[in-house]
Coordinates of C-alpha atoms in Angstrom, one line a residue:
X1 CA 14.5 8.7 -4.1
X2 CA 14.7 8.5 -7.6
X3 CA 14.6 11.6 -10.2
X4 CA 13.4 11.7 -13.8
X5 CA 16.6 12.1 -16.1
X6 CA 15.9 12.1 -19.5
X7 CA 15.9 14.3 -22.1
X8 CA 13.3 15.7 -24.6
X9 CA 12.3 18.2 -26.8
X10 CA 9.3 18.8 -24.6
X11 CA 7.9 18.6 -21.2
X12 CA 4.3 18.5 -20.4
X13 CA 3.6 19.2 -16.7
X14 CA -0.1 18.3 -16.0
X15 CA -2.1 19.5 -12.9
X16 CA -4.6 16.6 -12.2
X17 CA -7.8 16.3 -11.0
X18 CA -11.2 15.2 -11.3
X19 CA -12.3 17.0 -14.0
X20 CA -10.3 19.1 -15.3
X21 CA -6.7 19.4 -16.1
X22 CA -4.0 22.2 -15.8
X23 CA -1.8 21.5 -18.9
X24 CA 1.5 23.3 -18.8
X25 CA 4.0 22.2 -22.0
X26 CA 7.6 23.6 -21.9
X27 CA 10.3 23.6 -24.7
X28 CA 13.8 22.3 -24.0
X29 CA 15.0 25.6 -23.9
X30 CA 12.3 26.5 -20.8
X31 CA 10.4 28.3 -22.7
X32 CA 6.4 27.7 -22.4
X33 CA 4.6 27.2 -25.9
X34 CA 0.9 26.2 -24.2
X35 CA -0.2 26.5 -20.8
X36 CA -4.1 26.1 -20.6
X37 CA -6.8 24.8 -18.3
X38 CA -9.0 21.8 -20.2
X39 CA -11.5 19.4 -19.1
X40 CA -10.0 15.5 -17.9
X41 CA -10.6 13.5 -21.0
X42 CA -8.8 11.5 -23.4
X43 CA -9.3 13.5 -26.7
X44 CA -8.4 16.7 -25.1
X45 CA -4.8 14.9 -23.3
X46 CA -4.1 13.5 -27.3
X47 CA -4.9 17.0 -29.3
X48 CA -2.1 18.9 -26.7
X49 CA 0.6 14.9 -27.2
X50 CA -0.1 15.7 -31.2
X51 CA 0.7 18.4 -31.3
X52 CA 4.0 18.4 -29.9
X53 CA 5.4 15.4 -31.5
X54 CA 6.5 11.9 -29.8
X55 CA 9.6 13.4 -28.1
X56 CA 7.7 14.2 -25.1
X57 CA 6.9 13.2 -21.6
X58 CA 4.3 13.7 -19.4
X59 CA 4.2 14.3 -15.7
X60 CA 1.6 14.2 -13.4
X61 CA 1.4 14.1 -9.2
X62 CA 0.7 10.9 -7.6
X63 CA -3.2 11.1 -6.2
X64 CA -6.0 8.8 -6.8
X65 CA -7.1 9.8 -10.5
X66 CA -3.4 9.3 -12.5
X67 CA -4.7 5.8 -14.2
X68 CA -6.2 6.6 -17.1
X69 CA -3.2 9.4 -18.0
X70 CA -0.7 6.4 -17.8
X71 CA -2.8 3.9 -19.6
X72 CA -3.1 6.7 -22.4
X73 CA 0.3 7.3 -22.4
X74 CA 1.3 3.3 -22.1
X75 CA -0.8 2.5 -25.1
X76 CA 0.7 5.5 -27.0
X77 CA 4.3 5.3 -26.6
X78 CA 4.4 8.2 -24.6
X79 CA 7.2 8.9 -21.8
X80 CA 5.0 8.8 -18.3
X81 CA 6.4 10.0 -15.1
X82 CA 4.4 9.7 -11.9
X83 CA 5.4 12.3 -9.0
X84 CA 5.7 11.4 -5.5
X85 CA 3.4 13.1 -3.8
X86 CA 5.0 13.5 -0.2
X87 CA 8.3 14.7 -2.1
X88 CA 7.0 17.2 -4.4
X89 CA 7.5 19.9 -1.6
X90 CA 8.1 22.6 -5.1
X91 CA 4.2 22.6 -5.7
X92 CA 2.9 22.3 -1.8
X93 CA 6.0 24.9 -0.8
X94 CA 4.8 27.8 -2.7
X95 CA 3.9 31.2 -1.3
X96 CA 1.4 31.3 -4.2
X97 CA -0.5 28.3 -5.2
X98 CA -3.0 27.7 -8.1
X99 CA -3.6 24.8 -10.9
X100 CA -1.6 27.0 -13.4
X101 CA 1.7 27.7 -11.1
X102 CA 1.5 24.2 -10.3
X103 CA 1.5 22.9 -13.6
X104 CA 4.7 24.8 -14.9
X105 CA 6.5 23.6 -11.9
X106 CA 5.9 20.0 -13.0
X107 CA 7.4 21.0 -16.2
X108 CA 10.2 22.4 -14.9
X109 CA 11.3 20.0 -12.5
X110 CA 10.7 17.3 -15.3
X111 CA 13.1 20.0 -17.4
X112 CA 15.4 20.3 -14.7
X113 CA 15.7 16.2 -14.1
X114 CA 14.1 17.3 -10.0
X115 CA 11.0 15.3 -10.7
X116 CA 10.7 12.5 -8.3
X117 CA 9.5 9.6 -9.2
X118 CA 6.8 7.2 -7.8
X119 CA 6.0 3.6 -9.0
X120 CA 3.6 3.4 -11.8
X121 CA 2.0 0.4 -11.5
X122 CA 0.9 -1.5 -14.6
X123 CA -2.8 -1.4 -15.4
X124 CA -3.0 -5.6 -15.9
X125 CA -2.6 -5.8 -12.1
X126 CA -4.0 -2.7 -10.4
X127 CA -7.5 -3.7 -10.6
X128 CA -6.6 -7.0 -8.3
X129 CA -4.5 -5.5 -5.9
X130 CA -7.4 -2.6 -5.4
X131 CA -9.0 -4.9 -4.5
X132 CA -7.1 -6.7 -2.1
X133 CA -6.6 -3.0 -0.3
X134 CA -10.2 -2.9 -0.3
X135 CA -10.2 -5.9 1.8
X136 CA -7.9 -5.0 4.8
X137 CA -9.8 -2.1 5.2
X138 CA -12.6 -5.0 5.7
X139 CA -10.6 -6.6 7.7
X140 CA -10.1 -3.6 9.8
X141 CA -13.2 -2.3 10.5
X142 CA -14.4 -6.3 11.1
X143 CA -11.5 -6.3 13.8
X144 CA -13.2 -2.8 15.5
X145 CA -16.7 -4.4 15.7
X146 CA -14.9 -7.2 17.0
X147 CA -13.3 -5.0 19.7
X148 CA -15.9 -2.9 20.6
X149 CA -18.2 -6.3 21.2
X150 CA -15.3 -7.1 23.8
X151 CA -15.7 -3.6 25.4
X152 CA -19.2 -3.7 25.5
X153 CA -19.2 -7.1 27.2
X154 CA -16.5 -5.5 29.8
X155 CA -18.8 -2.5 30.7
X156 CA -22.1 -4.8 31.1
X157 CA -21.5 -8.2 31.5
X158 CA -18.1 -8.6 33.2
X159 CA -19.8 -11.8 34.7
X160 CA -19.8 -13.6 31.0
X161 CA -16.0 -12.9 29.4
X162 CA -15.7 -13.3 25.8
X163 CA -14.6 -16.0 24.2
X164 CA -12.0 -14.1 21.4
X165 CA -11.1 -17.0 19.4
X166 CA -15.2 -18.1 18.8
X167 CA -15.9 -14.6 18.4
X168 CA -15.6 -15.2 14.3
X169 CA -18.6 -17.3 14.6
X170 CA -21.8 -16.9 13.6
X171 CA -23.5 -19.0 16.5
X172 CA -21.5 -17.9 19.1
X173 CA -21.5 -14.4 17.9
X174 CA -25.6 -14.7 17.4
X175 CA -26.4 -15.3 21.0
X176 CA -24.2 -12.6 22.5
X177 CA -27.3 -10.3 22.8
X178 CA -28.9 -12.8 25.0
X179 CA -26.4 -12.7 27.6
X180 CA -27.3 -9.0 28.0
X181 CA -29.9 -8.3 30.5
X182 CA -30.7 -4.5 29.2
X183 CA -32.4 -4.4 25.7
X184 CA -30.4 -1.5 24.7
X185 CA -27.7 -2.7 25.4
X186 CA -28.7 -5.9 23.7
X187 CA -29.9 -3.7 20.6
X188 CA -26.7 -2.2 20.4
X189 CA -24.6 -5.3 20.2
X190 CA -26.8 -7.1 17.9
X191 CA -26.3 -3.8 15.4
X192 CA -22.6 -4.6 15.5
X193 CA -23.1 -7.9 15.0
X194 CA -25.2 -7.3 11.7
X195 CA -22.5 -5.1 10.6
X196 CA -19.9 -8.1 11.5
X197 CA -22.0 -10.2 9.6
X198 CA -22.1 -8.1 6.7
X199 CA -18.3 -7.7 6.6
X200 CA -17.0 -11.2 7.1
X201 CA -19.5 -12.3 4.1
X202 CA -18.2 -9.7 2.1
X203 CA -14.4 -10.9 2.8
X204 CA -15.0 -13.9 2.4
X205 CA -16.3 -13.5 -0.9
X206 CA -13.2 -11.1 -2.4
X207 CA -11.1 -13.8 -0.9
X208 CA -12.4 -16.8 -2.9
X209 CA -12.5 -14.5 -6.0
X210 CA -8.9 -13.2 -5.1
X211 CA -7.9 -17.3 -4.9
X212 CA -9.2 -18.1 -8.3
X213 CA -6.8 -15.5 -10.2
X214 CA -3.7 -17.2 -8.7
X215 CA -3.2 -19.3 -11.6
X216 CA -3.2 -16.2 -14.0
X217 CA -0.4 -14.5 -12.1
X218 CA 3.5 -15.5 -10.9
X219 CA 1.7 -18.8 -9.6
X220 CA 5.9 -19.8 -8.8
X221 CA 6.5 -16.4 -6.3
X222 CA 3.2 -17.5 -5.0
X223 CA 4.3 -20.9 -3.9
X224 CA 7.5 -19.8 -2.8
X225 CA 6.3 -16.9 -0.1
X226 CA 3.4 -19.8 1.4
X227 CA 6.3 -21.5 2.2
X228 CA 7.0 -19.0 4.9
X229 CA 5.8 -19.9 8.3
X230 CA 2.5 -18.0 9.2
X231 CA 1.4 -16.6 5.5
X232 CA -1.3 -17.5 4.3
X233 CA -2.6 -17.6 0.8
X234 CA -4.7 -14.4 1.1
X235 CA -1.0 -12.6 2.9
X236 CA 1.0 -14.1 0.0
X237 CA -1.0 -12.5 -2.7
X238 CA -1.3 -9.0 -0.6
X239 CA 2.8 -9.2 -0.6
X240 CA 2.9 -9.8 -3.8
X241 CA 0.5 -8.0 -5.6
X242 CA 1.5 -4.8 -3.6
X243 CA 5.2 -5.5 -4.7
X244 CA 4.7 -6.1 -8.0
X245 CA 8.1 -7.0 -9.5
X246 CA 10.9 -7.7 -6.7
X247 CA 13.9 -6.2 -9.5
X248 CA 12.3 -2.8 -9.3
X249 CA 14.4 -3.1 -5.6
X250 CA 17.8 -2.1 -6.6
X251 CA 18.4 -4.1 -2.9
X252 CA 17.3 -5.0 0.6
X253 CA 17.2 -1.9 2.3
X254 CA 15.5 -0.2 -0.2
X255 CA 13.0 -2.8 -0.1
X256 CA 12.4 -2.7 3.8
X257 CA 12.2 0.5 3.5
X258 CA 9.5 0.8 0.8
X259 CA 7.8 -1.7 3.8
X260 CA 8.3 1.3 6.5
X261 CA 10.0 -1.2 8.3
X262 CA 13.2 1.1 8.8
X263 CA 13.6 4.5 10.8
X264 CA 16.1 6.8 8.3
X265 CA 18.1 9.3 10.2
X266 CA 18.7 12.7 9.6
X267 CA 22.2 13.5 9.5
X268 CA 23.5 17.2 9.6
X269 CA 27.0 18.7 10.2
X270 CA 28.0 15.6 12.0
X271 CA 24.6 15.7 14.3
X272 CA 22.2 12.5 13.4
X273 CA 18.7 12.7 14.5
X274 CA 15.8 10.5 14.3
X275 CA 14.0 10.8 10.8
X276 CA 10.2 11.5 10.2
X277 CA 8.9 10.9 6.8
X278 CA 6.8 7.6 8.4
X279 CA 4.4 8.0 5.7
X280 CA 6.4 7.7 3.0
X281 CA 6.8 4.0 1.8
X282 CA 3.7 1.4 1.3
X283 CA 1.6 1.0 4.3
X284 CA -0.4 -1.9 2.7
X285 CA 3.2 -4.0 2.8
X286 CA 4.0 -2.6 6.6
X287 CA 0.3 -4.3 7.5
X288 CA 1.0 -7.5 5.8
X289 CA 4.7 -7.9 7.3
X290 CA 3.5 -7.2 10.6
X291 CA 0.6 -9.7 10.1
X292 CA 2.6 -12.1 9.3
X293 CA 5.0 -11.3 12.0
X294 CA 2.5 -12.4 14.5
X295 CA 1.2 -15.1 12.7
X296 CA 4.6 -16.4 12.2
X297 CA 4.9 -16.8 16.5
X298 CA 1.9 -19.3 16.0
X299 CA 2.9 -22.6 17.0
X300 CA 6.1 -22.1 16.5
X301 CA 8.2 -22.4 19.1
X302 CA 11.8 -21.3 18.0
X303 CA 10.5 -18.6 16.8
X304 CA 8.6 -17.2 19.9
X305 CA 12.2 -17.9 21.5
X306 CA 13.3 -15.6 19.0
X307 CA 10.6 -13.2 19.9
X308 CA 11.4 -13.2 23.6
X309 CA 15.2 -12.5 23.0
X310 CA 13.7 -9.2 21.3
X311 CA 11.0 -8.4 23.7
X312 CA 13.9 -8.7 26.5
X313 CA 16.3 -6.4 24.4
X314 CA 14.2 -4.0 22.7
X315 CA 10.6 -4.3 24.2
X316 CA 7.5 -5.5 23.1
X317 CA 6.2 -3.1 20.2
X318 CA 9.8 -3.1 18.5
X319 CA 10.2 -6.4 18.8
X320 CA 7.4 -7.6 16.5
X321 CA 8.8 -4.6 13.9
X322 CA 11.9 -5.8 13.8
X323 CA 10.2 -9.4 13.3
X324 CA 8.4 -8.1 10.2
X325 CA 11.4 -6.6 9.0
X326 CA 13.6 -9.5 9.3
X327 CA 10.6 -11.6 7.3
X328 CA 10.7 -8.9 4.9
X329 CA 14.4 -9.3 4.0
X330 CA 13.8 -12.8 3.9
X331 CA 10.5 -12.3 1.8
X332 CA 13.0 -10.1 -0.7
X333 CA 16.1 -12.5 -1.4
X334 CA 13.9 -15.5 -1.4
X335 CA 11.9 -14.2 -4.6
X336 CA 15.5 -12.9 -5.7
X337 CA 17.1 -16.0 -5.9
X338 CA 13.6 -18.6 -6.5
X339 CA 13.9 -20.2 -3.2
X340 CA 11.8 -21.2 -0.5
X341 CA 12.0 -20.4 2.7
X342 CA 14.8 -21.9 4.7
X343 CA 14.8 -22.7 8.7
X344 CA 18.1 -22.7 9.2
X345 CA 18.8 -19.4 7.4
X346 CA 16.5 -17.6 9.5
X347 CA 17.5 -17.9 13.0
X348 CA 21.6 -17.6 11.7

């Protein structure tokens, strides 16, 4: 975890939300010169940043409305420091808790160099990899319909089994209420398969929209991660898009861990236990690494020999994790160094 170090005249802890904004502002020294409660808005953020000069920084929590106090800051040569949410135990640790006792604890720790930072990501790329997100969710609720279909055709028609790879289409997926003999039955399916419908059209559309932006992007890193065995176009551009830029990883481990691809311990006057914290990292990377992972086993079979050495040694869940994680390390030095992906380096 990394802390914000550096030194100003002022610190300006903000307690964020919708619509309005706890503005706490701290002098070097600790002292507080303005402490207030104002409405979210740009003009209101620039009269309190004017007023105390340009050796400032600003520091705000990490939940869902921090964009436009970056961009503001960005385009105004502010200092911007993003907390992590799940580490900011000061604010959620309180006895007391309010807007205004929040606030001056974001100053302090930003005083005190105990701020911990999260990743601001930069506003030229945030509206794309939204949007991706927006997809596996998609994606995910597509896959329940498509589950719940099986489990319906389980319950009433055990006589019929579904066919799992023509599920995803329409004409197969169309007569399914057919082959049910009850009409509620047949109702109820042909309501998931409307909302099935609904979803895979609406995939497939970000996806070709996704697809044409390549070109404006890192169209090299692109290229380099479809070289990988069982990543698609649509995987390569979650990856990268949800990494950003690979040299913010000081190294590997870091990385894979940012992937929640690693288990940290919890060491303790020489006793080690097994770490919690599994939220903390970026669960949009763990889903494409462990998409890939499986896609990866496709048709290939040295690396389904691979996958069975696991299996035997660690069992079946773990194995596909540690399958993911040894794609993300590869995923990591291979946009390191600018190389594609290489057979022989992957099974040594």
């Amino acid at each position: 975890m990394r802390f914000y170090k550096n030194q100003h005249q002022f610190y300006i802890g903000i307690d964020l939300h919708a619509r309005t904004m706890y503005i706490c502002v701290i002098d070097n020294t600790g002292k507080t010169v303005f402490h207030k409660n104002m409405a979210c808005s740009v003009e209101n953020l620039e009269i309190v940043t004017n007023t105390f000069g340009s050796d400032i920084v600003v520091g705000v929590e990490c939940i869902f409305t921090w964009y436009w106090v970056a961009d503001f800051c960005v385009e105004n040569g502010i200092d911007f420091a993003l907390g992590h949410a799940l580490y900011m135990k000061a604010i959620h640790g309180g006895k007391t808790k309010s807007d205004k006792i929040d606030s001056e604890k974001i100053a302090n720790m930003l005083r005190g160099g105990m701020f911990p930072i999260a990743y601001a990501y930069p506003k030229e790329k945030r509206a794309v990899r939204d949007l991706l997100r927006r997809r596996i969710y998609f994606v995910q609720q597509r896959a329940e319909l498509a589950v719940h279909l099986q489990n319906t055709n389980h319950q009433y028609n055990i006589n019929h089994p579904l066919s799992v790879t023509k599920i995803k289409t329409d004409t197969y997926r169309n007569n399914l209420p057919e082959q049910f003999s009850n009409p509620v039955i047949s109702k109820m399916v042909d309501a998931d398969n409307f909302l099935f419908n609904s979803y895979n059209e609406i995939i497939l559309k970000i996806e070709k929209e996704v697809l044409d932006m390549v070109k404006t992007q890192d169209h090299l890193s692109f290229l380099l991660i479809r070289t990988v065995p069982g990543i698609g176009p649509i995987l390569a551009l979650t990856i990268l898009y949800e990494i950003d830029n690979i040299s913010r990883f000081q190294d590997v481990g870091k990385f894979i861990s940012y992937c929640r691809l690693v288990k940290c311990t919890h060491d303790s006057a020489g006793k080690k236990e097994k770490g919690g914290h599994n939220k903390i990292g970026n669960v949009h990377l763990k889903w494409a690494f462990s998409e890939a992972a499986v896609h990866f086993l496709i048709g290939n079979e040295r690396g389904q020999k691979l996958h069975e050495q696991l299996v035997s040694r660690y069992g079946k869940g773990k194995a596909i994790t540690l399958l993911a994680q040894k794609l993300a390390r590869t995923v990591f030095y291979m946009l390191k160094n600018k190389e594609p992906f290489d057979n022989q380096k992957f099974y040594t």
